[in-house]
């Protein structure tokens, strides 16, 4: 990577551009972090946190599966006219539309400073920190590899600029955190390809895709780079706390850097992040995909249906019947249809087609919502798999798979855990929240509701009625025997 560009990126990331200088001594940092934490913990949720309020803010932590929820759940529930401006397909939140009902974005929790707190419910999904680092690394490489269709880096960047200037779509390079991670990885890929051409050899010594330094930055090198340190590590905690380098808070840079400098101070940030999770309407887990989706449908989906089901106007229906604009990711000139229907996080959008945009809004049940979700993710996963395969061919033989992850040395995995110590603790806390949510929502009543709304509802109702009949017969048998015994006693 060009040293001048890397230095510029680091200056921007570290907050030295348009930011006030600050002292890094421990005493100063401790005061700054504690003051921020104290102020943040004072912001309590007054109303019932389990009730959906007027505005739903989906705080999407990158690489947790939130994009799937946006397309396959939320766009099935909300008309596009109810989405807040700059919700995903724009850059940053624009508060001018005061009566929007849905905001889905990579912005961190500091977004709440722009929203009516008392009328906003927050939901999020967290992922195992090690898996999230793997996925972030893989996706950065995947998107960057698309530029390798160009003969050199200059050609790639110039073409990307021309396409982005001519399209109304939003590029991956405009979206946090990819606007930092993809250019970094793109330049590294071109540098390594140039090195291979200079050597006149494309031989790769390693069989481990995560350590093929001839074609792609090794994972162990990636996790130790200052850019990854600034953006990737403990990213879930900083995003939930509202302290990313994309934060709306003026003090976020100083607090974050104090925590990065003095590990012990991270406990204050962790405490705030835990409190934020406690106050959320829903917390899902990527690893518990099926259970998380079912819970989202029952906890969030059911309330949205209740709120909006009776207020669907003909105007909204007319709005929804219009074809959705497909926002293209103007990353590079690619073969076939690479620039078509690309979502801004680099995934091809099946949702932009008429078949997948078809709404199930209105008087649907939770079961119908889950059925629509299953159909949607099936199509989306196929598209994502094809896109990933096509992209990774350009850096062959590197091919990232779950099986290949098993080759990564335990020493590297342990380092990832240590670099993400706050995320490790926050994820454990989220697991407890998830378990309590499940217990609270899927008790006897919850099971009965799911049985009624499931795709197997009819057969389950029959089984339930049959079980009830057996219980009645058993009760009758006990009653008759009791009467007989009573009669004998009287005689």
PDB file of N, CA, C and O in Angstrom, residues 292-325:
ATOM      1  N   UNK A 292     -33.027 -17.029  16.402  1.00  0.00           N
ATOM      2  CA  UNK A 292     -33.037 -15.563  16.352  1.00  0.00           C
ATOM      3  C   UNK A 292     -34.103 -15.057  15.395  1.00  0.00           C
ATOM      4  O   UNK A 292     -34.823 -14.096  15.697  1.00  0.00           O
ATOM      5  N   UNK A 293     -34.211 -15.708  14.236  1.00  0.00           N
ATOM      6  CA  UNK A 293     -35.211 -15.293  13.247  1.00  0.00           C
ATOM      7  C   UNK A 293     -36.623 -15.505  13.779  1.00  0.00           C
ATOM      8  O   UNK A 293     -37.499 -14.642  13.622  1.00  0.00           O
ATOM      9  N   UNK A 294     -36.841 -16.645  14.407  1.00  0.00           N
ATOM     10  CA  UNK A 294     -38.164 -16.934  14.972  1.00  0.00           C
ATOM     11  C   UNK A 294     -38.522 -15.923  16.055  1.00  0.00           C
ATOM     12  O   UNK A 294     -39.648 -15.423  16.121  1.00  0.00           O
ATOM     13  N   UNK A 295     -37.538 -15.602  16.888  1.00  0.00           N
ATOM     14  CA  UNK A 295     -37.789 -14.628  17.947  1.00  0.00           C
ATOM     15  C   UNK A 295     -38.043 -13.243  17.381  1.00  0.00           C
ATOM     16  O   UNK A 295     -38.917 -12.507  17.859  1.00  0.00           O
ATOM     17  N   UNK A 296     -37.284 -12.870  16.345  1.00  0.00           N
ATOM     18  CA  UNK A 296     -37.490 -11.556  15.726  1.00  0.00           C
ATOM     19  C   UNK A 296     -38.910 -11.459  15.176  1.00  0.00           C
ATOM     20  O   UNK A 296     -39.586 -10.437  15.330  1.00  0.00           O
ATOM     21  N   UNK A 297     -39.358 -12.521  14.515  1.00  0.00           N
ATOM     22  CA  UNK A 297     -40.713 -12.519  13.949  1.00  0.00           C
ATOM     23  C   UNK A 297     -41.767 -12.377  15.036  1.00  0.00           C
ATOM     24  O   UNK A 297     -42.764 -11.657  14.864  1.00  0.00           O
ATOM     25  N   UNK A 298     -41.559 -13.047  16.166  1.00  0.00           N
ATOM     26  CA  UNK A 298     -42.543 -13.019  17.247  1.00  0.00           C
ATOM     27  C   UNK A 298     -42.463 -11.770  18.110  1.00  0.00           C
ATOM     28  O   UNK A 298     -43.488 -11.257  18.552  1.00  0.00           O
ATOM     29  N   UNK A 299     -41.236 -11.279  18.349  1.00  0.00           N
ATOM     30  CA  UNK A 299     -41.075 -10.126  19.231  1.00  0.00           C
ATOM     31  C   UNK A 299     -41.258  -8.810  18.475  1.00  0.00           C
ATOM     32  O   UNK A 299     -42.003  -7.935  18.905  1.00  0.00           O
ATOM     33  N   UNK A 300     -40.578  -8.685  17.342  1.00  0.00           N
ATOM     34  CA  UNK A 300     -40.627  -7.440  16.561  1.00  0.00           C
ATOM     35  C   UNK A 300     -41.724  -7.500  15.499  1.00  0.00           C
ATOM     36  O   UNK A 300     -42.580  -6.618  15.414  1.00  0.00           O
ATOM     37  N   UNK A 301     -41.683  -8.561  14.691  1.00  0.00           N
ATOM     38  CA  UNK A 301     -42.642  -8.674  13.593  1.00  0.00           C
ATOM     39  C   UNK A 301     -44.089  -8.603  14.039  1.00  0.00           C
ATOM     40  O   UNK A 301     -44.906  -7.898  13.441  1.00  0.00           O
ATOM     41  N   UNK A 302     -44.422  -9.323  15.103  1.00  0.00           N
ATOM     42  CA  UNK A 302     -45.810  -9.349  15.583  1.00  0.00           C
ATOM     43  C   UNK A 302     -46.278  -7.961  15.992  1.00  0.00           C
ATOM     44  O   UNK A 302     -47.431  -7.575  15.729  1.00  0.00           O
ATOM     45  N   UNK A 303     -45.392  -7.178  16.622  1.00  0.00           N
ATOM     46  CA  UNK A 303     -45.785  -5.834  17.058  1.00  0.00           C
ATOM     47  C   UNK A 303     -45.903  -4.872  15.876  1.00  0.00           C
ATOM     48  O   UNK A 303     -46.770  -3.999  15.869  1.00  0.00           O
ATOM     49  N   UNK A 304     -45.020  -5.034  14.877  1.00  0.00           N
ATOM     50  CA  UNK A 304     -45.127  -4.190  13.681  1.00  0.00           C
ATOM     51  C   UNK A 304     -46.442  -4.479  12.967  1.00  0.00           C
ATOM     52  O   UNK A 304     -47.158  -3.564  12.535  1.00  0.00           O
ATOM     53  N   UNK A 305     -46.776  -5.756  12.849  1.00  0.00           N
ATOM     54  CA  UNK A 305     -48.034  -6.145  12.208  1.00  0.00           C
ATOM     55  C   UNK A 305     -49.212  -5.541  12.959  1.00  0.00           C
ATOM     56  O   UNK A 305     -50.155  -5.019  12.354  1.00  0.00           O
ATOM     57  N   UNK A 306     -49.146  -5.588  14.275  1.00  0.00           N
ATOM     58  CA  UNK A 306     -50.220  -5.031  15.097  1.00  0.00           C
ATOM     59  C   UNK A 306     -50.342  -3.524  14.911  1.00  0.00           C
ATOM     60  O   UNK A 306     -51.437  -2.981  14.824  1.00  0.00           O
ATOM     61  N   UNK A 307     -49.179  -2.841  14.851  1.00  0.00           N
ATOM     62  CA  UNK A 307     -49.184  -1.383  14.707  1.00  0.00           C
ATOM     63  C   UNK A 307     -49.644  -0.925  13.333  1.00  0.00           C
ATOM     64  O   UNK A 307     -50.419   0.013  13.199  1.00  0.00           O
ATOM     65  N   UNK A 308     -49.130  -1.587  12.300  1.00  0.00           N
ATOM     66  CA  UNK A 308     -49.336  -1.100  10.937  1.00  0.00           C
ATOM     67  C   UNK A 308     -50.429  -1.827  10.176  1.00  0.00           C
ATOM     68  O   UNK A 308     -50.887  -1.351   9.146  1.00  0.00           O
ATOM     69  N   UNK A 309     -50.844  -2.987  10.683  1.00  0.00           N
ATOM     70  CA  UNK A 309     -51.796  -3.817   9.939  1.00  0.00           C
ATOM     71  C   UNK A 309     -53.096  -3.128   9.616  1.00  0.00           C
ATOM     72  O   UNK A 309     -53.667  -3.313   8.539  1.00  0.00           O
ATOM     73  N   UNK A 310     -53.569  -2.286  10.550  1.00  0.00           N
ATOM     74  CA  UNK A 310     -54.853  -1.643  10.323  1.00  0.00           C
ATOM     75  C   UNK A 310     -54.764  -0.292   9.663  1.00  0.00           C
ATOM     76  O   UNK A 310     -55.771   0.364   9.440  1.00  0.00           O
ATOM     77  N   UNK A 311     -53.530   0.143   9.331  1.00  0.00           N
ATOM     78  CA  UNK A 311     -53.377   1.502   8.801  1.00  0.00           C
ATOM     79  C   UNK A 311     -52.758   1.537   7.420  1.00  0.00           C
ATOM     80  O   UNK A 311     -52.208   2.550   7.013  1.00  0.00           O
ATOM     81  N   UNK A 312     -52.827   0.424   6.686  1.00  0.00           N
ATOM     82  CA  UNK A 312     -52.251   0.397   5.345  1.00  0.00           C
ATOM     83  C   UNK A 312     -53.144   1.146   4.377  1.00  0.00           C
ATOM     84  O   UNK A 312     -54.255   0.739   4.086  1.00  0.00           O
ATOM     85  N   UNK A 313     -52.663   2.267   3.891  1.00  0.00           N
ATOM     86  CA  UNK A 313     -53.457   3.098   2.993  1.00  0.00           C
ATOM     87  C   UNK A 313     -53.231   2.705   1.547  1.00  0.00           C
ATOM     88  O   UNK A 313     -52.266   2.047   1.198  1.00  0.00           O
ATOM     89  N   UNK A 314     -54.166   3.107   0.703  1.00  0.00           N
ATOM     90  CA  UNK A 314     -54.027   2.829  -0.728  1.00  0.00           C
ATOM     91  C   UNK A 314     -52.818   3.555  -1.295  1.00  0.00           C
ATOM     92  O   UNK A 314     -52.177   3.099  -2.229  1.00  0.00           O
ATOM     93  N   UNK A 315     -52.480   4.702  -0.674  1.00  0.00           N
ATOM     94  CA  UNK A 315     -51.318   5.449  -1.136  1.00  0.00           C
ATOM     95  C   UNK A 315     -50.043   4.654  -0.913  1.00  0.00           C
ATOM     96  O   UNK A 315     -49.171   4.609  -1.770  1.00  0.00           O
ATOM     97  N   UNK A 316     -49.958   3.993   0.267  1.00  0.00           N
ATOM     98  CA  UNK A 316     -48.785   3.188   0.553  1.00  0.00           C
ATOM     99  C   UNK A 316     -48.709   2.008  -0.391  1.00  0.00           C
ATOM    100  O   UNK A 316     -47.649   1.627  -0.859  1.00  0.00           O
ATOM    101  N   UNK A 317     -49.869   1.411  -0.683  1.00  0.00           N
ATOM    102  CA  UNK A 317     -49.888   0.279  -1.593  1.00  0.00           C
ATOM    103  C   UNK A 317     -49.422   0.694  -2.972  1.00  0.00           C
ATOM    104  O   UNK A 317     -48.691  -0.026  -3.651  1.00  0.00           O
ATOM    105  N   UNK A 318     -49.837   1.882  -3.388  1.00  0.00           N
ATOM    106  CA  UNK A 318     -49.419   2.376  -4.694  1.00  0.00           C
ATOM    107  C   UNK A 318     -47.929   2.624  -4.723  1.00  0.00           C
ATOM    108  O   UNK A 318     -47.242   2.328  -5.706  1.00  0.00           O
ATOM    109  N   UNK A 319     -47.406   3.159  -3.613  1.00  0.00           N
ATOM    110  CA  UNK A 319     -45.966   3.401  -3.524  1.00  0.00           C
ATOM    111  C   UNK A 319     -45.196   2.105  -3.629  1.00  0.00           C
ATOM    112  O   UNK A 319     -44.194   1.999  -4.317  1.00  0.00           O
ATOM    113  N   UNK A 320     -45.695   1.084  -2.925  1.00  0.00           N
ATOM    114  CA  UNK A 320     -44.979  -0.187  -2.895  1.00  0.00           C
ATOM    115  C   UNK A 320     -45.049  -0.919  -4.222  1.00  0.00           C
ATOM    116  O   UNK A 320     -44.197  -1.724  -4.545  1.00  0.00           O
ATOM    117  N   UNK A 321     -46.108  -0.635  -5.013  1.00  0.00           N
ATOM    118  CA  UNK A 321     -46.259  -1.335  -6.276  1.00  0.00           C
ATOM    119  C   UNK A 321     -45.287  -0.847  -7.334  1.00  0.00           C
ATOM    120  O   UNK A 321     -45.062  -1.496  -8.343  1.00  0.00           O
ATOM    121  N   UNK A 322     -44.672   0.321  -7.097  1.00  0.00           N
ATOM    122  CA  UNK A 322     -43.690   0.843  -8.036  1.00  0.00           C
ATOM    123  C   UNK A 322     -42.414   0.032  -7.940  1.00  0.00           C
ATOM    124  O   UNK A 322     -42.020  -0.383  -6.862  1.00  0.00           O
ATOM    125  N   UNK A 323     -41.733  -0.181  -9.051  1.00  0.00           N
ATOM    126  CA  UNK A 323     -40.474  -0.939  -8.996  1.00  0.00           C
ATOM    127  C   UNK A 323     -39.468  -0.223  -8.124  1.00  0.00           C
ATOM    128  O   UNK A 323     -39.324   0.984  -8.182  1.00  0.00           O
ATOM    129  N   UNK A 324     -38.757  -0.997  -7.301  1.00  0.00           N
ATOM    130  CA  UNK A 324     -37.733  -0.408  -6.441  1.00  0.00           C
ATOM    131  C   UNK A 324     -36.510  -0.048  -7.264  1.00  0.00           C
ATOM    132  O   UNK A 324     -36.150  -0.739  -8.194  1.00  0.00           O
ATOM    133  N   UNK A 325     -35.859   1.037  -6.905  1.00  0.00           N
ATOM    134  CA  UNK A 325     -34.616   1.401  -7.571  1.00  0.00           C
ATOM    135  C   UNK A 325     -33.525   0.458  -7.117  1.00  0.00           C
ATOM    136  O   UNK A 325     -33.386   0.176  -5.936  1.00  0.00           O
TER     137      UNK A 325
END
